[in-house]
Structure formats: structure tokens, C-alpha cells
Amino acid sequence: MLGDTDTLPSENRGQAFTLEAVFASMLLLSAVLFALQTTAITPLTSSTSSQQIQNQQAALTEGFLTTAQERGQLKPAVLYWNATSEQWHQSGVDGVYPSEPPNAFGKQLNETFLNWGVAVNVDVEYYTQPDGTGERDTRTQTMVDMGAPSTNSITAKQTLVLYDDDVLRATDGSRTSKNLSAYNSSFYAPDAAPSSPVYNVVTIEVVVWRI
Amino acid sequence: MRQLFTDDGDSQQARSARGQTTIDFGVGVSLFLLTVVFIFTFVPSLFQPFTSDQSQIITADRTADMLVEDMLLPNTTTAERYVLDRRCTVTFFKQMQGTTVSNPPDDCRFNTSITSPQLMLGLKSYQSVNITLEPADGSKSGIVKLTDAKKPTGSMTRMAIGESPPQQGNVVAAQRAVYIRRANGTADEYRLFVRVW
């Protein structure tokens, strides 16, 4: 009799178990999240392993640029320009390749980076003509644009000299017949030294990051 | 009267007021247990980069640098890093595998009498290393076989040094993009992998 009254509260209390469990879970998860924010350790924070990945990517990109230079693929890639439409050959509406260019340099880019799950941006930096005070500025022409790099991206550069007697390349990679010096305004880079055999000095900048 | 009331009415009320079945209890407890198990497996993995051996990363990186920037280059003043000398590279791999090399080239940048990778690369005896040359194309895999530059049709050497890395445990890998010329003037790109554990 009195025992019946005593069993009532405990039987009523059984209703609270599910809600208690949900609240306890939420409390645990929020405690973990708070602790993560305080100590700034998350799976996405730069740690030693992502630094190691960046070092490897940097060494690989330098090796790639050295190889492209040895193979003689860099200069044809820089000169793979369509002078009539004033953009890279077969480069789409905005004049930028969304993936690798259709030349030997692009094939090498594909094998070295894209097939390994690494995205690439390639820019060509060139000098403008000297202004009144003889100063030159630098401008950038984008060749390959695969989006904004992540925070763990690295950059490698290679400098190249273009001469007045270099020629542009056609769509199939063969040499055309007109010298660079004849193209002053339909090529992206102007003749930065009109009185010397050097046409311009360009820097190829490759930004590499893991997808 | 009161007891009767509590006997019948309240116990019935108690049964109907309870409103929670076993399923509700099951859902609540399993949700809670899932959360606890998740936290116990997730939080230790956050500390994984800081528990692995930090010196292995440096070892792998420096070994790879030493190989592609000094040891396997031709012994000329115009040698460029990442452009390896074919004869010296094949001799190096053969030497490290333990096969005796007949007429080793005498102008390579490494000591042609050392056969232990640890001694040659300056590693401790307890450090295991695996060096392989693999295709540069990411869509291909496997270990490359190269012929010596002097005998393009001779026997091929499997370009791998050391035992295979274990499937479990921490293995640190360093990779470099290298370029090796052939005798007929063409050249190929490869990836050099150095794995340390």
C-alpha cells in the first residue's frame, strides 16, 4: 500500500531516459568541440604531416620544371599562342585552360600532377614596355586555372628568355614563320627591350595543391 | 479508499503515464553509447601526427634530397639536380641489391664498394629503408626496370632497394620527380620514392 505509492515516482521517471540520453550525447559532443577549438587541433590544422606533404610537393614541382626545361617543353608552351584570336590555342571562351593545355607541356603536367590527384595553376609573368622613366612593370597572363588554391599550396617558378627571333607555335606544336618581333600587340607580352635581340623575360609560375 | 484508489486508479495511471516503451529506452541508450564510442575512437586520432616518430620524416626527406641532388648525378660541373646519370643510377641500385657489378663506372659520385644502404646513406642500423623508382605517370604503378646505358638490349635491373615496407605501422615516404636520359638521346621521367620506417 505504501509500497505502491513508492513505486509510482520510479515508474514515472522511466519516461526521462530517452531525453536524458539525448542531452548527455549533446553535452559530450559539445564538450569535445569546445576542447578542439580551445587547443586548435583538428584534422584540418596544419600539422607536421601536412608540412611534409608541402615539402614533397615543392620538391616534385621543382623536379617537374627542371624536366620540362631539359625536354625543351617550356618555351613552346609559353609560345603556344593564337595571334589571330589573341588567346591560347583552343583555350575556351575566357582564354584560360581549365585543365591541361593540349601540348607536350600539358601532357607532362597531366602525368606528373593531375594523375596523382594534385591540382595546378600556371601563370606567365612578363615585363611591360618601359614607361617614361624607363621603369618596367610586370603583368600576369594565366595559362591554366583550376580554381583557388588551398591553404597548403606551394609555388615554384622558372625564368625563361624570349628572343626577337623566336616564333609562335601552331595548334599542333609546329613552328610558325613570323618572328616574335612582328607580333607586338597580338602577343600577350610586348617587346620590353625594342633595341636588343631579347624580346621579353618571362617567369612561369606553377601553383600546386592537393585536391 | 485512498489505497483502493492508489491500487487501481493510480497503478493504471502509472502504467498509462509511463508512456515509454522498451524501444524508446533502446533508442536513447544506443544513441548515447554511439556517441561515447565515437568520441573514444576519434579523439586519440587527433594526436596521431604528434605521436609518430618525427625524425623519420626528416630522414626520408634528406635521403631523397641526397640521392637526387648529389649521389646519382653525373660527375660533371654542369650537372643539374633531378637529372640523373643512367649508368650511375643503375649501378647504385644493383650495388645496393647485393649483386656484384662488373666494371663499375669510376666517375660516379658514390663509393662503389659499400653494399649496405644504411652505410651508404648514413642511416642507423635499425632504420629500414626502401628506395624504388616508379613511373612518373600517376595512372601507372609498379617498379620500373632499367637497362644500363651502355647495353640498351642487355638485362634489366629492377629498380628497388631494401625490403618492402610493412603494411602496418608508421611508414614515411618522400618522393622526387627525376629525369633519366637514354643512350639514344631520348629521356624518361620517373618518380623516386624513399620509404623509411
mmCIF file of C-alpha atoms in Angstrom:
data_model
loop_
_atom_site.group_PDB
_atom_site.id
_atom_site.type_symbol
_atom_site.label_atom_id
_atom_site.label_comp_id
_atom_site.label_asym_id
_atom_site.label_seq_id
_atom_site.Cartn_x
_atom_site.Cartn_y
_atom_site.Cartn_z
ATOM 1 C CA MET A 1 0.000 0.000 0.000
ATOM 2 C CA LEU A 2 2.603 2.407 0.978
ATOM 3 C CA GLY A 3 4.859 0.477 -1.347
ATOM 4 C CA ASP A 4 2.535 1.242 -4.237
ATOM 5 C CA THR A 5 2.926 4.925 -3.599
ATOM 6 C CA ASP A 6 6.653 4.456 -3.500
ATOM 7 C CA THR A 7 6.811 2.674 -6.863
ATOM 8 C CA LEU A 8 4.915 5.448 -8.646
ATOM 9 C CA PRO A 9 7.696 8.022 -8.952
ATOM 10 C CA SER A 10 10.215 5.488 -10.243
ATOM 11 C CA GLU A 11 7.816 4.206 -12.860
ATOM 12 C CA ASN A 12 7.038 7.755 -13.943
ATOM 13 C CA ARG A 13 10.690 8.549 -14.078
ATOM 14 C CA GLY A 14 11.284 5.890 -16.727
ATOM 15 C CA GLN A 15 9.969 8.378 -19.277
ATOM 16 C CA ALA A 16 13.023 10.573 -18.850
ATOM 17 C CA PHE A 17 15.647 8.064 -20.048
ATOM 18 C CA THR A 18 15.464 8.853 -23.767
ATOM 19 C CA LEU A 19 15.663 12.596 -23.300
ATOM 20 C CA GLU A 20 18.449 12.232 -20.767
ATOM 21 C CA ALA A 21 20.395 10.127 -23.211
ATOM 22 C CA VAL A 22 19.993 12.704 -25.991
ATOM 23 C CA PHE A 23 21.053 15.541 -23.724
ATOM 24 C CA ALA A 24 24.021 13.574 -22.442
ATOM 25 C CA SER A 25 25.157 12.886 -26.008
ATOM 26 C CA MET A 26 24.826 16.512 -26.957
ATOM 27 C CA LEU A 27 26.749 17.540 -23.874
ATOM 28 C CA LEU A 28 29.578 15.128 -24.674
ATOM 29 C CA LEU A 29 29.837 16.280 -28.277
ATOM 30 C CA SER A 30 29.793 19.945 -27.384
ATOM 31 C CA ALA A 31 32.493 19.314 -24.790
ATOM 32 C CA VAL A 32 34.681 17.713 -27.435
ATOM 33 C CA LEU A 33 34.035 20.547 -29.896
ATOM 34 C CA PHE A 34 34.833 23.147 -27.292
ATOM 35 C CA ALA A 35 38.038 21.344 -26.378
ATOM 36 C CA LEU A 36 39.031 21.189 -30.061
ATOM 37 C CA GLN A 37 38.502 24.887 -30.522
ATOM 38 C CA THR A 38 40.479 25.731 -27.445
ATOM 39 C CA THR A 39 43.505 23.686 -28.405
ATOM 40 C CA ALA A 40 43.245 24.326 -32.151
ATOM 41 C CA ILE A 41 43.951 20.700 -33.037
ATOM 42 C CA THR A 42 41.622 19.468 -35.719
ATOM 43 C CA PRO A 43 42.178 17.047 -38.586
ATOM 44 C CA LEU A 44 42.449 20.048 -40.881
ATOM 45 C CA THR A 45 45.021 22.043 -38.914
ATOM 46 C CA SER A 46 48.459 22.293 -40.421
ATOM 47 C CA SER A 47 50.430 19.649 -38.637
ATOM 48 C CA THR A 48 53.791 18.099 -39.258
ATOM 49 C CA SER A 49 52.321 15.719 -41.805
ATOM 50 C CA SER A 50 50.827 18.431 -43.952
ATOM 51 C CA GLN A 51 54.121 20.286 -43.768
ATOM 52 C CA GLN A 52 55.796 17.136 -45.025
ATOM 53 C CA ILE A 53 53.298 16.938 -47.883
ATOM 54 C CA GLN A 54 54.062 20.533 -48.796
ATOM 55 C CA ASN A 55 57.791 19.801 -48.818
ATOM 56 C CA GLN A 56 57.259 16.855 -51.128
ATOM 57 C CA GLN A 57 55.055 18.889 -53.442
ATOM 58 C CA ALA A 58 57.656 21.636 -53.585
ATOM 59 C CA ALA A 59 60.418 19.191 -54.494
ATOM 60 C CA LEU A 60 58.212 17.495 -57.088
ATOM 61 C CA THR A 61 57.283 20.773 -58.722
ATOM 62 C CA GLU A 62 60.915 21.824 -58.934
ATOM 63 C CA GLY A 63 61.743 18.474 -60.499
ATOM 64 C CA PHE A 64 58.896 18.889 -62.949
ATOM 65 C CA LEU A 65 60.048 22.343 -64.030
ATOM 66 C CA THR A 66 63.637 21.177 -64.404
ATOM 67 C CA THR A 67 62.456 18.239 -66.504
ATOM 68 C CA ALA A 68 60.272 20.475 -68.667
ATOM 69 C CA GLN A 69 63.225 22.762 -69.214
ATOM 70 C CA GLU A 70 65.503 19.825 -70.108
ATOM 71 C CA ARG A 71 62.948 18.465 -72.520
ATOM 72 C CA GLY A 72 62.523 21.857 -74.170
ATOM 73 C CA GLN A 73 58.810 21.921 -73.451
ATOM 74 C CA LEU A 74 58.665 25.187 -71.551
ATOM 75 C CA LYS A 75 59.334 27.617 -74.344
ATOM 76 C CA PRO A 76 56.871 26.040 -76.806
ATOM 77 C CA ALA A 77 54.264 26.118 -74.041
ATOM 78 C CA VAL A 78 54.823 29.817 -73.467
ATOM 79 C CA LEU A 79 54.642 30.453 -77.220
ATOM 80 C CA TYR A 80 51.526 28.309 -77.767
ATOM 81 C CA TRP A 81 49.530 31.443 -78.533
ATOM 82 C CA ASN A 82 46.940 32.090 -81.198
ATOM 83 C CA ALA A 83 47.760 35.550 -82.515
ATOM 84 C CA THR A 84 44.564 35.991 -84.525
ATOM 85 C CA SER A 85 42.170 35.348 -81.641
ATOM 86 C CA GLU A 86 44.666 36.667 -79.067
ATOM 87 C CA GLN A 87 44.373 33.767 -76.639
ATOM 88 C CA TRP A 88 45.969 30.380 -76.070
ATOM 89 C CA HIS A 89 45.202 27.775 -78.722
ATOM 90 C CA GLN A 90 41.894 26.003 -78.016
ATOM 91 C CA SER A 91 41.568 27.650 -74.659
ATOM 92 C CA GLY A 92 37.854 28.265 -74.453
ATOM 93 C CA VAL A 93 35.846 31.426 -74.080
ATOM 94 C CA ASP A 94 37.780 33.105 -71.268
ATOM 95 C CA GLY A 95 41.180 32.338 -72.733
ATOM 96 C CA VAL A 96 42.306 30.090 -69.900
ATOM 97 C CA TYR A 97 42.775 26.332 -69.845
ATOM 98 C CA PRO A 98 40.529 24.671 -67.251
ATOM 99 C CA SER A 99 42.675 21.550 -67.420
ATOM 100 C CA GLU A 100 45.989 20.761 -69.056
ATOM 101 C CA PRO A 101 46.939 22.519 -72.331
ATOM 102 C CA PRO A 102 46.877 20.335 -75.461
ATOM 103 C CA ASN A 103 50.627 20.356 -75.974
ATOM 104 C CA ALA A 104 53.607 18.357 -74.726
ATOM 105 C CA PHE A 105 53.884 20.520 -71.618
ATOM 106 C CA GLY A 106 50.252 19.801 -70.824
ATOM 107 C CA LYS A 107 50.761 16.074 -71.264
ATOM 108 C CA GLN A 108 53.637 16.204 -68.813
ATOM 109 C CA LEU A 109 51.522 18.275 -66.422
ATOM 110 C CA ASN A 110 48.798 15.674 -66.634
ATOM 111 C CA GLU A 111 51.127 12.784 -65.851
ATOM 112 C CA THR A 112 53.011 14.486 -63.076
ATOM 113 C CA PHE A 113 50.183 16.227 -61.267
ATOM 114 C CA LEU A 114 46.646 15.533 -62.410
ATOM 115 C CA ASN A 115 47.004 11.768 -62.390
ATOM 116 C CA TRP A 116 48.317 11.950 -58.820
ATOM 117 C CA GLY A 117 45.345 13.941 -57.540
ATOM 118 C CA VAL A 118 47.121 17.286 -57.449
ATOM 119 C CA ALA A 119 45.668 20.486 -58.950
ATOM 120 C CA VAL A 120 47.788 23.045 -60.778
ATOM 121 C CA ASN A 121 47.596 26.725 -61.689
ATOM 122 C CA VAL A 122 50.072 28.021 -64.250
ATOM 123 C CA ASP A 123 50.715 31.755 -64.747
ATOM 124 C CA VAL A 124 53.136 33.510 -67.047
ATOM 125 C CA GLU A 125 54.570 36.759 -65.737
ATOM 126 C CA TYR A 126 56.095 39.164 -68.252
ATOM 127 C CA TYR A 127 57.512 42.679 -68.363
ATOM 128 C CA THR A 128 55.702 45.633 -69.897
ATOM 129 C CA GLN A 129 57.381 48.193 -72.099
ATOM 130 C CA PRO A 130 59.373 50.835 -70.260
ATOM 131 C CA ASP A 131 57.400 53.941 -69.408
ATOM 132 C CA GLY A 132 58.656 57.494 -69.431
ATOM 133 C CA THR A 133 61.137 56.988 -66.622
ATOM 134 C CA GLY A 134 62.457 53.714 -68.039
ATOM 135 C CA GLU A 135 60.746 51.586 -65.401
ATOM 136 C CA ARG A 136 59.106 48.316 -66.345
ATOM 137 C CA ASP A 137 56.146 46.722 -64.696
ATOM 138 C CA THR A 138 55.138 43.064 -64.566
ATOM 139 C CA ARG A 139 51.854 41.672 -65.743
ATOM 140 C CA THR A 140 50.480 38.141 -65.492
ATOM 141 C CA GLN A 141 48.864 36.020 -68.169
ATOM 142 C CA THR A 142 47.042 32.988 -66.800
ATOM 143 C CA MET A 143 47.584 29.745 -68.675
ATOM 144 C CA VAL A 144 45.927 27.113 -66.520
ATOM 145 C CA ASP A 145 43.323 27.961 -63.910
ATOM 146 C CA MET A 146 41.916 25.172 -61.785
ATOM 147 C CA GLY A 147 40.411 27.357 -59.105
ATOM 148 C CA ALA A 148 41.610 28.919 -55.879
ATOM 149 C CA PRO A 149 44.477 27.023 -54.228
ATOM 150 C CA SER A 150 44.015 25.572 -50.761
ATOM 151 C CA THR A 151 45.968 26.845 -47.775
ATOM 152 C CA ASN A 152 48.561 24.093 -48.187
ATOM 153 C CA SER A 153 49.679 25.062 -51.668
ATOM 154 C CA ILE A 154 53.214 25.685 -52.896
ATOM 155 C CA THR A 155 54.616 27.736 -55.754
ATOM 156 C CA ALA A 156 57.624 27.134 -57.964
ATOM 157 C CA LYS A 157 58.980 29.441 -60.644
ATOM 158 C CA GLN A 158 61.178 29.131 -63.691
ATOM 159 C CA THR A 159 62.506 32.047 -65.696
ATOM 160 C CA LEU A 160 62.734 31.970 -69.462
ATOM 161 C CA VAL A 161 64.100 34.427 -72.010
ATOM 162 C CA LEU A 162 62.184 35.106 -75.215
ATOM 163 C CA TYR A 163 64.197 36.411 -78.131
ATOM 164 C CA ASP A 164 63.103 38.512 -81.070
ATOM 165 C CA ASP A 165 63.636 35.629 -83.467
ATOM 166 C CA ASP A 166 61.523 33.119 -81.515
ATOM 167 C CA VAL A 167 58.347 32.054 -83.277
ATOM 168 C CA LEU A 168 54.882 31.237 -82.034
ATOM 169 C CA ARG A 169 53.656 27.666 -82.170
ATOM 170 C CA ALA A 170 50.640 26.438 -84.105
ATOM 171 C CA THR A 171 47.900 24.245 -82.711
ATOM 172 C CA ASP A 172 49.819 21.083 -83.473
ATOM 173 C CA GLY A 173 53.002 22.414 -81.884
ATOM 174 C CA SER A 174 54.877 23.191 -85.078
ATOM 175 C CA ARG A 175 56.698 26.462 -85.544
ATOM 176 C CA THR A 176 55.036 29.282 -87.457
ATOM 177 C CA SER A 177 57.018 31.551 -89.676
ATOM 178 C CA LYS A 178 56.693 35.059 -88.264
ATOM 179 C CA ASN A 179 59.185 36.240 -85.667
ATOM 180 C CA LEU A 180 58.006 37.449 -82.279
ATOM 181 C CA SER A 181 59.175 40.949 -83.001
ATOM 182 C CA ALA A 182 56.436 41.269 -85.615
ATOM 183 C CA TYR A 183 53.668 40.494 -83.146
ATOM 184 C CA ASN A 184 53.998 43.323 -80.687
ATOM 185 C CA SER A 185 50.361 43.770 -79.766
ATOM 186 C CA SER A 186 48.693 40.464 -80.587
ATOM 187 C CA PHE A 187 51.019 38.523 -78.298
ATOM 188 C CA TYR A 188 50.345 38.858 -74.595
ATOM 189 C CA ALA A 189 53.838 40.093 -73.856
ATOM 190 C CA PRO A 190 55.148 43.240 -75.572
ATOM 191 C CA ASP A 191 58.685 43.786 -76.739
ATOM 192 C CA ALA A 192 60.160 45.026 -73.472
ATOM 193 C CA ALA A 193 63.551 45.805 -74.985
ATOM 194 C CA PRO A 194 62.926 47.072 -78.506
ATOM 195 C CA SER A 195 66.555 47.827 -79.250
ATOM 196 C CA SER A 196 68.015 44.474 -78.242
ATOM 197 C CA PRO A 197 67.622 40.903 -79.508
ATOM 198 C CA VAL A 198 65.806 39.999 -76.317
ATOM 199 C CA TYR A 199 62.045 40.190 -76.638
ATOM 200 C CA ASN A 200 60.958 39.681 -73.030
ATOM 201 C CA VAL A 201 61.885 37.769 -69.898
ATOM 202 C CA VAL A 202 59.008 35.659 -68.638
ATOM 203 C CA THR A 203 58.587 33.748 -65.399
ATOM 204 C CA ILE A 204 56.455 30.638 -65.356
ATOM 205 C CA GLU A 205 54.808 30.232 -62.000
ATOM 206 C CA VAL A 206 53.272 26.897 -61.059
ATOM 207 C CA VAL A 207 50.981 26.720 -58.017
ATOM 208 C CA VAL A 208 50.340 23.178 -56.850
ATOM 209 C CA TRP A 209 47.997 21.813 -54.232
ATOM 210 C CA ARG A 210 46.400 18.501 -53.342
ATOM 211 C CA ILE A 211 42.761 18.110 -54.126
ATOM 212 C CA MET B 1 -10.408 4.493 -0.143
ATOM 213 C CA ARG B 2 -7.199 6.146 -0.814
ATOM 214 C CA GLN B 3 -5.422 2.882 -1.001
ATOM 215 C CA LEU B 4 -8.004 1.472 -3.290
ATOM 216 C CA PHE B 5 -7.588 4.489 -5.425
ATOM 217 C CA THR B 6 -3.872 4.107 -5.470
ATOM 218 C CA ASP B 7 -4.230 0.399 -6.004
ATOM 219 C CA ASP B 8 -6.377 0.561 -9.086
ATOM 220 C CA GLY B 9 -6.544 4.063 -10.408
ATOM 221 C CA ASP B 10 -3.004 5.170 -9.849
ATOM 222 C CA SER B 11 -1.401 1.961 -10.931
ATOM 223 C CA GLN B 12 -3.369 2.180 -14.099
ATOM 224 C CA GLN B 13 -2.353 5.758 -14.337
ATOM 225 C CA ALA B 14 1.176 4.714 -13.621
ATOM 226 C CA ARG B 15 1.044 2.265 -16.466
ATOM 227 C CA SER B 16 -0.514 4.731 -18.864
ATOM 228 C CA ALA B 17 1.504 7.671 -17.528
ATOM 229 C CA ARG B 18 4.746 5.819 -18.080
ATOM 230 C CA GLY B 19 4.385 6.192 -21.812
ATOM 231 C CA GLN B 20 7.849 4.865 -22.540
ATOM 232 C CA THR B 21 8.264 1.557 -24.182
ATOM 233 C CA THR B 22 11.380 -0.526 -24.388
ATOM 234 C CA ILE B 23 12.025 0.876 -27.828
ATOM 235 C CA ASP B 24 12.285 4.394 -26.512
ATOM 236 C CA PHE B 25 14.756 3.236 -23.901
ATOM 237 C CA GLY B 26 16.677 1.318 -26.571
ATOM 238 C CA VAL B 27 16.903 4.355 -28.832
ATOM 239 C CA GLY B 28 18.099 6.618 -26.054
ATOM 240 C CA VAL B 29 20.731 4.305 -24.697
ATOM 241 C CA SER B 30 22.049 3.294 -28.105
ATOM 242 C CA LEU B 31 22.355 6.943 -29.138
ATOM 243 C CA PHE B 32 24.304 7.658 -26.011
ATOM 244 C CA LEU B 33 26.544 4.627 -26.427
ATOM 245 C CA LEU B 34 27.214 5.513 -30.062
ATOM 246 C CA THR B 35 28.329 8.971 -29.048
ATOM 247 C CA VAL B 36 30.628 7.627 -26.366
ATOM 248 C CA VAL B 37 32.201 5.099 -28.715
ATOM 249 C CA PHE B 38 32.658 7.735 -31.409
ATOM 250 C CA ILE B 39 34.425 10.078 -29.028
ATOM 251 C CA PHE B 40 36.706 7.362 -27.711
ATOM 252 C CA THR B 41 37.823 6.399 -31.225
ATOM 253 C CA PHE B 42 38.016 9.907 -32.678
ATOM 254 C CA VAL B 43 39.914 11.867 -30.053
ATOM 255 C CA PRO B 44 43.087 9.699 -29.962
ATOM 256 C CA SER B 45 43.428 10.003 -33.733
ATOM 257 C CA LEU B 46 43.745 13.773 -33.352
ATOM 258 C CA PHE B 47 47.050 13.275 -31.632
ATOM 259 C CA GLN B 48 48.417 10.854 -34.229
ATOM 260 C CA PRO B 49 50.725 13.349 -36.023
ATOM 261 C CA PHE B 50 52.364 14.135 -32.722
ATOM 262 C CA THR B 51 52.930 10.580 -31.592
ATOM 263 C CA SER B 52 54.675 9.289 -34.709
ATOM 264 C CA ASP B 53 58.430 9.444 -34.905
ATOM 265 C CA GLN B 54 59.236 12.933 -36.134
ATOM 266 C CA SER B 55 62.784 12.075 -37.072
ATOM 267 C CA GLN B 56 61.643 9.605 -39.736
ATOM 268 C CA ILE B 57 60.121 12.437 -41.753
ATOM 269 C CA ILE B 58 63.406 14.278 -41.786
ATOM 270 C CA THR B 59 65.347 11.120 -42.610
ATOM 271 C CA ALA B 60 63.188 10.297 -45.611
ATOM 272 C CA ASP B 61 63.338 13.848 -46.901
ATOM 273 C CA ARG B 62 67.088 14.218 -46.519
ATOM 274 C CA THR B 63 67.794 10.811 -48.044
ATOM 275 C CA ALA B 64 65.727 11.680 -51.095
ATOM 276 C CA ASP B 65 67.466 15.040 -51.363
ATOM 277 C CA MET B 66 70.875 13.430 -51.078
ATOM 278 C CA LEU B 67 70.079 10.959 -53.837
ATOM 279 C CA VAL B 68 68.606 13.297 -56.418
ATOM 280 C CA GLU B 69 70.796 16.307 -55.751
ATOM 281 C CA ASP B 70 74.149 14.670 -55.257
ATOM 282 C CA MET B 71 74.673 10.931 -55.391
ATOM 283 C CA LEU B 72 73.028 9.900 -58.619
ATOM 284 C CA LEU B 73 74.039 12.902 -60.711
ATOM 285 C CA PRO B 74 76.772 12.714 -63.318
ATOM 286 C CA ASN B 75 80.120 13.851 -62.049
ATOM 287 C CA THR B 76 80.314 16.972 -64.185
ATOM 288 C CA THR B 77 80.244 20.613 -63.253
ATOM 289 C CA THR B 78 77.107 21.247 -65.280
ATOM 290 C CA ALA B 79 75.124 18.537 -63.539
ATOM 291 C CA GLU B 80 71.622 19.692 -62.735
ATOM 292 C CA ARG B 81 69.730 18.246 -59.844
ATOM 293 C CA TYR B 82 66.834 15.913 -60.679
ATOM 294 C CA VAL B 83 68.605 14.937 -63.918
ATOM 295 C CA LEU B 84 70.215 11.613 -63.062
ATOM 296 C CA ASP B 85 73.021 9.748 -64.761
ATOM 297 C CA ARG B 86 71.677 6.466 -66.084
ATOM 298 C CA ARG B 87 74.790 4.343 -65.636
ATOM 299 C CA CYS B 88 75.440 5.581 -62.117
ATOM 300 C CA THR B 89 71.823 5.116 -61.105
ATOM 301 C CA VAL B 90 71.624 1.539 -62.377
ATOM 302 C CA THR B 91 74.986 0.760 -60.755
ATOM 303 C CA PHE B 92 73.797 2.225 -57.465
ATOM 304 C CA PHE B 93 70.672 0.115 -57.425
ATOM 305 C CA LYS B 94 72.490 -3.042 -58.418
ATOM 306 C CA GLN B 95 75.155 -2.411 -55.810
ATOM 307 C CA MET B 96 72.631 -1.880 -53.039
ATOM 308 C CA GLN B 97 70.790 -5.039 -54.027
ATOM 309 C CA GLY B 98 73.951 -7.022 -53.401
ATOM 310 C CA THR B 99 74.655 -8.144 -56.968
ATOM 311 C CA THR B 100 78.241 -7.632 -57.941
ATOM 312 C CA VAL B 101 78.649 -5.093 -60.685
ATOM 313 C CA SER B 102 81.203 -5.929 -63.315
ATOM 314 C CA ASN B 103 83.230 -2.924 -64.443
ATOM 315 C CA PRO B 104 81.583 -0.337 -62.251
ATOM 316 C CA PRO B 105 81.924 3.168 -63.602
ATOM 317 C CA ASP B 106 84.645 5.005 -61.748
ATOM 318 C CA ASP B 107 83.302 8.504 -62.099
ATOM 319 C CA CYS B 108 80.131 8.147 -60.064
ATOM 320 C CA ARG B 109 79.673 10.275 -57.019
ATOM 321 C CA PHE B 110 79.296 7.438 -54.552
ATOM 322 C CA ASN B 111 81.588 4.805 -53.098
ATOM 323 C CA THR B 112 81.352 1.728 -55.295
ATOM 324 C CA SER B 113 82.438 -0.700 -52.595
ATOM 325 C CA ILE B 114 79.717 -0.180 -49.991
ATOM 326 C CA THR B 115 76.810 -2.600 -50.307
ATOM 327 C CA SER B 116 74.679 -1.718 -47.302
ATOM 328 C CA PRO B 117 72.085 1.029 -47.828
ATOM 329 C CA GLN B 118 72.393 2.100 -44.205
ATOM 330 C CA LEU B 119 76.133 2.654 -44.521
ATOM 331 C CA MET B 120 75.870 4.338 -47.900
ATOM 332 C CA LEU B 121 73.110 6.737 -46.890
ATOM 333 C CA GLY B 122 74.281 7.378 -43.370
ATOM 334 C CA LEU B 123 71.316 5.777 -41.622
ATOM 335 C CA LYS B 124 71.316 3.998 -38.304
ATOM 336 C CA SER B 125 71.408 0.220 -38.482
ATOM 337 C CA TYR B 126 67.926 -0.117 -37.024
ATOM 338 C CA GLN B 127 66.359 2.163 -39.629
ATOM 339 C CA SER B 128 64.895 0.290 -42.569
ATOM 340 C CA VAL B 129 64.716 1.950 -45.931
ATOM 341 C CA ASN B 130 63.086 1.087 -49.232
ATOM 342 C CA ILE B 131 64.041 3.044 -52.356
ATOM 343 C CA THR B 132 62.128 2.477 -55.579
ATOM 344 C CA LEU B 133 61.898 4.054 -58.986
ATOM 345 C CA GLU B 134 58.336 4.124 -60.252
ATOM 346 C CA PRO B 135 56.688 5.516 -63.382
ATOM 347 C CA ALA B 136 56.069 9.242 -63.376
ATOM 348 C CA ASP B 137 52.555 8.781 -64.680
ATOM 349 C CA GLY B 138 50.203 8.567 -61.757
ATOM 350 C CA SER B 139 47.888 6.235 -63.603
ATOM 351 C CA LYS B 140 50.575 3.564 -63.826
ATOM 352 C CA SER B 141 52.056 1.758 -60.860
ATOM 353 C CA GLY B 142 54.773 -0.757 -60.179
ATOM 354 C CA ILE B 143 58.531 -0.676 -60.130
ATOM 355 C CA VAL B 144 60.500 0.349 -63.174
ATOM 356 C CA LYS B 145 63.123 -1.845 -64.756
ATOM 357 C CA LEU B 146 66.003 -0.103 -66.468
ATOM 358 C CA THR B 147 68.776 -1.263 -68.691
ATOM 359 C CA ASP B 148 72.280 0.036 -68.451
ATOM 360 C CA ALA B 149 73.053 2.894 -70.780
ATOM 361 C CA LYS B 150 75.906 1.066 -72.478
ATOM 362 C CA LYS B 151 73.872 -2.032 -73.296
ATOM 363 C CA PRO B 152 70.360 -0.945 -74.292
ATOM 364 C CA THR B 153 69.360 -4.508 -75.052
ATOM 365 C CA GLY B 154 71.044 -6.051 -72.032
ATOM 366 C CA SER B 155 69.484 -7.340 -68.874
ATOM 367 C CA MET B 156 67.116 -5.114 -66.998
ATOM 368 C CA THR B 157 67.601 -4.188 -63.372
ATOM 369 C CA ARG B 158 64.643 -3.948 -61.073
ATOM 370 C CA MET B 159 64.998 -0.522 -59.520
ATOM 371 C CA ALA B 160 64.216 -1.338 -55.894
ATOM 372 C CA ILE B 161 66.428 -1.381 -52.816
ATOM 373 C CA GLY B 162 65.536 -2.879 -49.468
ATOM 374 C CA GLU B 163 62.596 -4.939 -48.310
ATOM 375 C CA SER B 164 59.000 -3.917 -48.857
ATOM 376 C CA PRO B 165 57.584 -1.616 -46.208
ATOM 377 C CA PRO B 166 55.259 -3.236 -43.654
ATOM 378 C CA GLN B 167 51.535 -2.986 -44.100
ATOM 379 C CA GLN B 168 51.030 -1.637 -40.574
ATOM 380 C CA GLY B 169 52.836 0.930 -38.523
ATOM 381 C CA ASN B 170 54.259 4.296 -39.468
ATOM 382 C CA VAL B 171 56.000 4.448 -42.824
ATOM 383 C CA VAL B 172 57.180 7.843 -44.060
ATOM 384 C CA ALA B 173 57.597 8.305 -47.811
ATOM 385 C CA ALA B 174 59.429 11.031 -49.703
ATOM 386 C CA GLN B 175 59.103 11.360 -53.462
ATOM 387 C CA ARG B 176 61.028 13.235 -56.126
ATOM 388 C CA ALA B 177 60.451 13.693 -59.851
ATOM 389 C CA VAL B 178 63.579 12.643 -61.740
ATOM 390 C CA TYR B 179 64.667 12.595 -65.354
ATOM 391 C CA ILE B 180 66.937 9.928 -66.834
ATOM 392 C CA ARG B 181 68.363 10.058 -70.339
ATOM 393 C CA ARG B 182 68.806 7.112 -72.627
ATOM 394 C CA ALA B 183 71.806 6.438 -74.815
ATOM 395 C CA ASN B 184 69.883 7.216 -77.987
ATOM 396 C CA GLY B 185 69.090 10.746 -76.843
ATOM 397 C CA THR B 186 65.523 10.288 -75.608
ATOM 398 C CA ALA B 187 64.740 10.515 -71.933
ATOM 399 C CA ASP B 188 62.083 9.478 -69.446
ATOM 400 C CA GLU B 189 60.619 10.881 -66.287
ATOM 401 C CA TYR B 190 60.290 8.758 -63.174
ATOM 402 C CA ARG B 191 59.340 9.112 -59.529
ATOM 403 C CA LEU B 192 61.886 8.188 -56.911
ATOM 404 C CA PHE B 193 60.297 7.017 -53.666
ATOM 405 C CA VAL B 194 62.219 6.747 -50.399
ATOM 406 C CA ARG B 195 60.300 4.956 -47.660
ATOM 407 C CA VAL B 196 61.626 4.881 -44.114
ATOM 408 C CA TRP B 197 60.250 3.026 -41.139
#
